[in-house]
Short mmCIF file of C-alpha atoms in Angstrom, two decimals:
data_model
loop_
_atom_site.label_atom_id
_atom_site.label_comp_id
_atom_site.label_asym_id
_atom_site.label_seq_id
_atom_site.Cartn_x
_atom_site.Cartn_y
_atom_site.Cartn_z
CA UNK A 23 90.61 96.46 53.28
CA UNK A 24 94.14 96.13 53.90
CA UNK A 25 95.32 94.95 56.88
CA UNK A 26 98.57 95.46 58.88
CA UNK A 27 100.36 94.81 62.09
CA UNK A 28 102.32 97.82 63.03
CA UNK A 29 104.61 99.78 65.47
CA UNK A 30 102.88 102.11 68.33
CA UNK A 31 104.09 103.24 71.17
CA UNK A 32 102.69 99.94 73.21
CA UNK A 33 103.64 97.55 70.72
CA UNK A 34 102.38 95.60 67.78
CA UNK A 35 98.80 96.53 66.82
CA UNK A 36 96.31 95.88 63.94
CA UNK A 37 95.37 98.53 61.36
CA UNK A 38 93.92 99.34 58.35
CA UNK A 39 95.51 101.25 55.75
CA UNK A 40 94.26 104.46 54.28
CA UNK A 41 95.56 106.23 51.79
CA UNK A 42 99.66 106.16 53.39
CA UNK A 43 97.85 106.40 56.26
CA UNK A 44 97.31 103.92 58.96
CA UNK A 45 93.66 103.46 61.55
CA UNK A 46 94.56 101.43 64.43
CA UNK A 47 91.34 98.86 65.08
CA UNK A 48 93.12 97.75 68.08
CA UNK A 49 89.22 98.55 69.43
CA UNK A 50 87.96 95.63 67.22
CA UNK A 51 90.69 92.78 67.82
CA UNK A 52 93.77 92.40 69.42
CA UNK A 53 95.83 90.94 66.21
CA UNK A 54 94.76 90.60 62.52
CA UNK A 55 94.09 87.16 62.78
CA UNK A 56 91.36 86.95 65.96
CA UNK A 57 89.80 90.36 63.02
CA UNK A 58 89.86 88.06 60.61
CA UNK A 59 88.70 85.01 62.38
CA UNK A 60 85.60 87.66 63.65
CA UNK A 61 82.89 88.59 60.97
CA UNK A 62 81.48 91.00 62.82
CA UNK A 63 84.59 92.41 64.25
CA UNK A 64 85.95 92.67 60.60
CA UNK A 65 82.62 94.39 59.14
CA UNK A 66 82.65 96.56 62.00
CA UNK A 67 86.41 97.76 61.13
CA UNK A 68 85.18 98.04 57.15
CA UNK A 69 82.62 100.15 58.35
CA UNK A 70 85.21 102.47 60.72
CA UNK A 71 87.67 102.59 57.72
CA UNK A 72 84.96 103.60 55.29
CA UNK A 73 83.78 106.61 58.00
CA UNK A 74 87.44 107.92 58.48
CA UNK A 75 89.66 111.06 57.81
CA UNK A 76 92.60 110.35 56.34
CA UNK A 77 94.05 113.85 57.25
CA UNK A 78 93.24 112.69 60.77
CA UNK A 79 95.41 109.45 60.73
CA UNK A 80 98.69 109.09 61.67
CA UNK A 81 101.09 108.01 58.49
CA UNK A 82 101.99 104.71 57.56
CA UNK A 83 105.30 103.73 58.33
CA UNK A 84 106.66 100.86 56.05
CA UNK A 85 109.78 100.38 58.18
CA UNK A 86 107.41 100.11 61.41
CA UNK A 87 105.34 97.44 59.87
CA UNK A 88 105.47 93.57 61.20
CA UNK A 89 104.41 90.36 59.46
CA UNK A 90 100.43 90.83 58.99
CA UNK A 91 99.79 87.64 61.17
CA UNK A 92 101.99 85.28 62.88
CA UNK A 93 101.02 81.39 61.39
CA UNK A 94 100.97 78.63 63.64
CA UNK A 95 101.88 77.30 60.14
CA UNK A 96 103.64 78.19 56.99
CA UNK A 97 102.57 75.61 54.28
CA UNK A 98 104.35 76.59 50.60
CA UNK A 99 103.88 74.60 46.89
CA UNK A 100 106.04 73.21 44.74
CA UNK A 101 105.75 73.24 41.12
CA UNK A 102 102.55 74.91 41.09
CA UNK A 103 102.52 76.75 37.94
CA UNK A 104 102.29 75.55 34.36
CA UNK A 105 106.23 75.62 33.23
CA UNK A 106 107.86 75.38 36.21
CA UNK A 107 109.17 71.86 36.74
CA UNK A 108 111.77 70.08 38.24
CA UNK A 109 114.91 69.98 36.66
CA UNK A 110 115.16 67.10 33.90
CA UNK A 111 111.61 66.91 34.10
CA UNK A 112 109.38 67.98 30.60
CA UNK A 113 107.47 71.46 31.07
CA UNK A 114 105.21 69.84 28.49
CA UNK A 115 104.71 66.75 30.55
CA UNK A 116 100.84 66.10 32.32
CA UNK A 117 100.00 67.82 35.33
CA UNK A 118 100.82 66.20 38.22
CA UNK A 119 97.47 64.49 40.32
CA UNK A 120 97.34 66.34 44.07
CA UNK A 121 100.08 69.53 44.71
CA UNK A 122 103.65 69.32 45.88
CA UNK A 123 103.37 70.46 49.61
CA UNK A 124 106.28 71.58 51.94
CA UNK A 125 106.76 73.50 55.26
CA UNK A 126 108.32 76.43 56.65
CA UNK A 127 109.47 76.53 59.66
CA UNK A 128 108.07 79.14 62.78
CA UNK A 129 111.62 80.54 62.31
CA UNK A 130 111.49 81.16 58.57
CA UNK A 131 108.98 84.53 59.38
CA UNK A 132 110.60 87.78 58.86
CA UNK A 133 108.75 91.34 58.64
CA UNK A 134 108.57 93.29 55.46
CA UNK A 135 110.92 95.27 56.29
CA UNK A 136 113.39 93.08 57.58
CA UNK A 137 116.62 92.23 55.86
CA UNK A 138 117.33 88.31 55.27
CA UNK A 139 120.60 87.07 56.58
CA UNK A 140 122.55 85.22 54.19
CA UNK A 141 123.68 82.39 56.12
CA UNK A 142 127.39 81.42 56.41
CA UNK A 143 128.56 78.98 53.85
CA UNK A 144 125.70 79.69 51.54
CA UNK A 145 126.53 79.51 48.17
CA UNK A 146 123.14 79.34 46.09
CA UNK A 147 120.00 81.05 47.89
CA UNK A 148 117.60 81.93 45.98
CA UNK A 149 114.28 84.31 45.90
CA UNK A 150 110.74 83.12 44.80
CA UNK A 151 107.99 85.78 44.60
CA UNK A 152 104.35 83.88 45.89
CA UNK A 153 100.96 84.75 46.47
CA UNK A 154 100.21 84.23 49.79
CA UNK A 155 96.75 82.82 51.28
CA UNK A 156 96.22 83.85 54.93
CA UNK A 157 93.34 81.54 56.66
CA UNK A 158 90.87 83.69 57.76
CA UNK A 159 88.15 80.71 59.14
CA UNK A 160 88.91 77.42 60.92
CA UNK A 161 88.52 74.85 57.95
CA UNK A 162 88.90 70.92 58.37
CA UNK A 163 87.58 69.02 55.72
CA UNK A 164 86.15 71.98 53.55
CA UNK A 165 84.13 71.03 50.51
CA UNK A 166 85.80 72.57 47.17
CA UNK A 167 82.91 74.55 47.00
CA UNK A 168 82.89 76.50 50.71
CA UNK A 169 87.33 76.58 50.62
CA UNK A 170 87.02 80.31 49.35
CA UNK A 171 84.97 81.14 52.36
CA UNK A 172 87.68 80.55 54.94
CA UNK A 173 90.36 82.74 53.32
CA UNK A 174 90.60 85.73 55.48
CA UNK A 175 92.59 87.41 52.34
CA UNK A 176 95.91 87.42 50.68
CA UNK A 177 99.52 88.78 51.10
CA UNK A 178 103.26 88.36 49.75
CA UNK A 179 105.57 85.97 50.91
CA UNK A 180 109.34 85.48 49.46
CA UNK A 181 109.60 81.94 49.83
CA UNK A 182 113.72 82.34 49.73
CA UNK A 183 115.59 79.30 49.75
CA UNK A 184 118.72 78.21 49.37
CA UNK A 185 119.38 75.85 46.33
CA UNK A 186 122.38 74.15 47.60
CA UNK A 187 120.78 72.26 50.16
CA UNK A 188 117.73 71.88 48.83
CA UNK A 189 119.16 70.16 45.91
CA UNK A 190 121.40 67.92 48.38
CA UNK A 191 118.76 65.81 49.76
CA UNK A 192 115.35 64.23 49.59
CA UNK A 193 113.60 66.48 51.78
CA UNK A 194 113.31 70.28 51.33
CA UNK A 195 113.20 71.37 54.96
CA UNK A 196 117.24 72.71 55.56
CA UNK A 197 117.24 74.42 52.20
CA UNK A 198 114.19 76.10 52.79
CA UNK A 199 114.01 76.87 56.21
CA UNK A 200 117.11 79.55 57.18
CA UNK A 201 115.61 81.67 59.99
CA UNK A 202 114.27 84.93 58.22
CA UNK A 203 113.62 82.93 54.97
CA UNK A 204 109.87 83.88 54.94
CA UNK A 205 109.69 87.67 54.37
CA UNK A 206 105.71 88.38 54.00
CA UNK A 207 103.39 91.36 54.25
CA UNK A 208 103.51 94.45 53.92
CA UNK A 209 99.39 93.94 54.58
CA UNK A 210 96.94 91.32 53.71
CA UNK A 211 94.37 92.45 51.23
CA UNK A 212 90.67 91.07 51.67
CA UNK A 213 88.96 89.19 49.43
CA UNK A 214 86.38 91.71 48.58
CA UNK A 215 88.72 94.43 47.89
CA UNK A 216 91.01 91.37 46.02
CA UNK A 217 88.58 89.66 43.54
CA UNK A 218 89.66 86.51 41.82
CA UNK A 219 93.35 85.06 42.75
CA UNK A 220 93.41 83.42 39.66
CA UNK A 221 93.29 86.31 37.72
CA UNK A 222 96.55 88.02 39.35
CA UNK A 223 99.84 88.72 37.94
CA UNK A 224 102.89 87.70 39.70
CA UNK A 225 106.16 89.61 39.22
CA UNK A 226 109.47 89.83 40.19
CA UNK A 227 112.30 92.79 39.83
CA UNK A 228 116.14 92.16 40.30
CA UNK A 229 118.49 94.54 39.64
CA UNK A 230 115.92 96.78 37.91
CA UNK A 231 115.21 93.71 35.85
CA UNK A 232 111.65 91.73 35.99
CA UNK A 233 112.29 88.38 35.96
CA UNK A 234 109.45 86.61 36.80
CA UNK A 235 106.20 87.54 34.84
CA UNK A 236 103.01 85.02 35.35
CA UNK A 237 99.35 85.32 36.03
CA UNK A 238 97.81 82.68 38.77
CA UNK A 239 95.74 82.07 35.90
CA UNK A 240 98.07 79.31 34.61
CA UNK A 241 98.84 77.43 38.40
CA UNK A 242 97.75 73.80 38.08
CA UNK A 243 96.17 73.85 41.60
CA UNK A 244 93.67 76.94 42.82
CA UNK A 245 93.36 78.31 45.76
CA UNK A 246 90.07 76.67 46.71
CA UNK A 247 91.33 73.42 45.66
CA UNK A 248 94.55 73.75 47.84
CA UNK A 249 92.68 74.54 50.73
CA UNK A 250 89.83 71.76 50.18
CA UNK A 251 92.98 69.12 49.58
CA UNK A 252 95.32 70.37 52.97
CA UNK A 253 91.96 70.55 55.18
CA UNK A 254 91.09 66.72 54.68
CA UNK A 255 94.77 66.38 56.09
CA UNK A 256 95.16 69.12 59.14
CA UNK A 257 93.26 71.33 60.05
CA UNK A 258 93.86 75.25 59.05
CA UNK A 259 93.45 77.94 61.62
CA UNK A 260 93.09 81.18 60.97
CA UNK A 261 96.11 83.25 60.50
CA UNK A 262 97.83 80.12 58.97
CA UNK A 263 99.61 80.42 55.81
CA UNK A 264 99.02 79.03 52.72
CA UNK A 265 101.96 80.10 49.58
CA UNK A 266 101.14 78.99 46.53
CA UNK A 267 103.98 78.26 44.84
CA UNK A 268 106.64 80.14 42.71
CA UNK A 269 106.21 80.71 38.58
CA UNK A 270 109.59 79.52 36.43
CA UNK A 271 111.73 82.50 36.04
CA UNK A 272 111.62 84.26 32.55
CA UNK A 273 114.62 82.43 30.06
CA UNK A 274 116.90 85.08 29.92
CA UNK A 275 117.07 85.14 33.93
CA UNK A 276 117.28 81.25 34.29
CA UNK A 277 120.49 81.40 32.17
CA UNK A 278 121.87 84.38 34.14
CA UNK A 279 121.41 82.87 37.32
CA UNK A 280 123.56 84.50 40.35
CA UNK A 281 123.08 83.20 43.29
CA UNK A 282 121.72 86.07 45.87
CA UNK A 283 125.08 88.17 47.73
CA UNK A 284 124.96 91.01 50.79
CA UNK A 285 123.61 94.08 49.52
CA UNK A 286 120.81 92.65 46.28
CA UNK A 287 117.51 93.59 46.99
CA UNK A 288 114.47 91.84 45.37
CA UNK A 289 110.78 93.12 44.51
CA UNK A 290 107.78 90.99 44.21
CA UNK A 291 104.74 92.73 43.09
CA UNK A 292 101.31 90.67 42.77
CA UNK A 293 98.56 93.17 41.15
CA UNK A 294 95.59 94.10 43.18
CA UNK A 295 97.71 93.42 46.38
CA UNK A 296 100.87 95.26 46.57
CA UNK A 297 105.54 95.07 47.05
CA UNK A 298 107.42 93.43 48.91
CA UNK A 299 110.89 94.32 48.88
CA UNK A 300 113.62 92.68 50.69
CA UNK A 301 116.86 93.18 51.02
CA UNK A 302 119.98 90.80 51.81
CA UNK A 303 122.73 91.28 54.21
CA UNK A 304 126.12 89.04 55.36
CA UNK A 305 125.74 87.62 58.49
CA UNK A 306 127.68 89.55 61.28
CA UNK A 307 131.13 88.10 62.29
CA UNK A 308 130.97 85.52 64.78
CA UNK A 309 134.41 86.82 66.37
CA UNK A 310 132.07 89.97 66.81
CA UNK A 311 129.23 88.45 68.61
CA UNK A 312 131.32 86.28 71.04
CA UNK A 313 132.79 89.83 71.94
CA UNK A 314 129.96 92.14 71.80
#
């Protein structure tokens, strides 16, 4: 299935998409996370989606869609696949022993649809197309061998970031935690309909340009193993977030680096799941605000 949180007429609800069409299992859950935190709430949806008209659906409405789930946590990778390294350091150099791990701030979660505010005074932020893990079972302490089993499925997050300060201090939180610097959605696909994650290709388009091109088939640290490694640490609800990490962009984009401006609008596409476009906008005039 493919699961989204979307706009009716009392709010936020959880769906399935069909088709561009949308079923509301609002009768099966009250959010996408408590469905996918339910087994038999979630093969009772399957089962409704499976038995339903299309022509009898209302249509999907990209620009009415919310995030998929609302984390109590956002946690993101560094340096994750094969090639993409630190500057200075050698691509060619031995993989490093446990994953880079980082948080995103509650703040950081934007809609697919929603623009991202460039902040004032940025001067270097920057996209990073991700495939996202959404926790679908409690896990604390999972062995390597049950992780899969508490991933409720997998989305897109945008892990944007802006370079200047993340580059001007030891820590990564202020460059990577704007509010809105977490675009994700549009739905989460489920791991039955999904497959293997480390057989996906992960792409982004700027400008009509792809310029990042890498299969999860080359990141140092699976999925399972992430999840087995954070869940001896905290413990992962479902709903939370789990990004796992960015590839290097393609040569010819590295050395043509331009800083995101008001008005670009970058793609990420992941096979077997979906797009997520977002677009960038100036902030709005301070002078204004005070006024409006």
């Amino acid at each position: 299935m493919r699961l989204v949180t979307y706009d009716a007429a009392s709010g936020p609800r959880p769906g399935a998409v069909v088709g561009d069409r949308v079923l509301d299992l609002c009768g099966y859950a009250g959010s996408v996370a408590e469905l996918l935190a339910d087994a038999g709430a979630l093969s009772a949806a399957a089962a409704a989606v499976a038995a339903s008209d299309p022509s009898a659906l209302p249509a999907l409405e990209p620009s009415g869609l919310h995030a998929p789930v609302t984390p109590g946590k956002i946690l993101c990778l560094g340096y994750n696949y094969r090639g993409h390294v630190p500057d200075g350091v050698d691509p060619t150099a031995n993989d490093p022993e446990y994953p880079d791990v980082f948080v995103k701030t509650s703040n950081t979660l934007a809609g697919p649809a929603e623009p991202v505010v460039i902040p004032p005074g940025a001067t270097d932020v920057d996209y990073e197309g991700e495939v996202a893990v959404v926790i679908g079972r409690r896990a604390q302490r999972v062995s390597l061998a049950d992780a899969l089993d508490h991933v409720g499925g997998y989305t897109i997050l945008n892990d944007v970031s802006d370079r200047a300060w993340q580059r001007g201090q030891s820590q990564w939180a202020l460059g990577k935690c704007s509010d809105g610097f977490a675009p994700l959605g549009p739905w989460i696909v489920t791991p039955d309909e999904l497959g293997d994650p480390q057989d996906l290709l992960v792409e982004v388009v700027r400008d009509g340009v792809v310029t990042v091109s890498q299969s999860t088939s080359t990141t140092i640290f699976s999925v399972a193993y992430v999840i087995h490694h954070l869940s001896q640490v905290l413990t992962l609800e479902p709903g939370d977030i789990v990004s796992t990490g960015t590839p290097q962009k393609l040569p010819a984009a590295q050395d043509a680096h331009r800083p995101l401006a008001p008005g670009d609008a970058v793609t990420v596409r992941i096979s077997r799941i979906g797009e997520l476009t977002t677009t960038f906008v100036a902030a709005p005039d301070a002078s204004q605000e005070a006024t409006a």
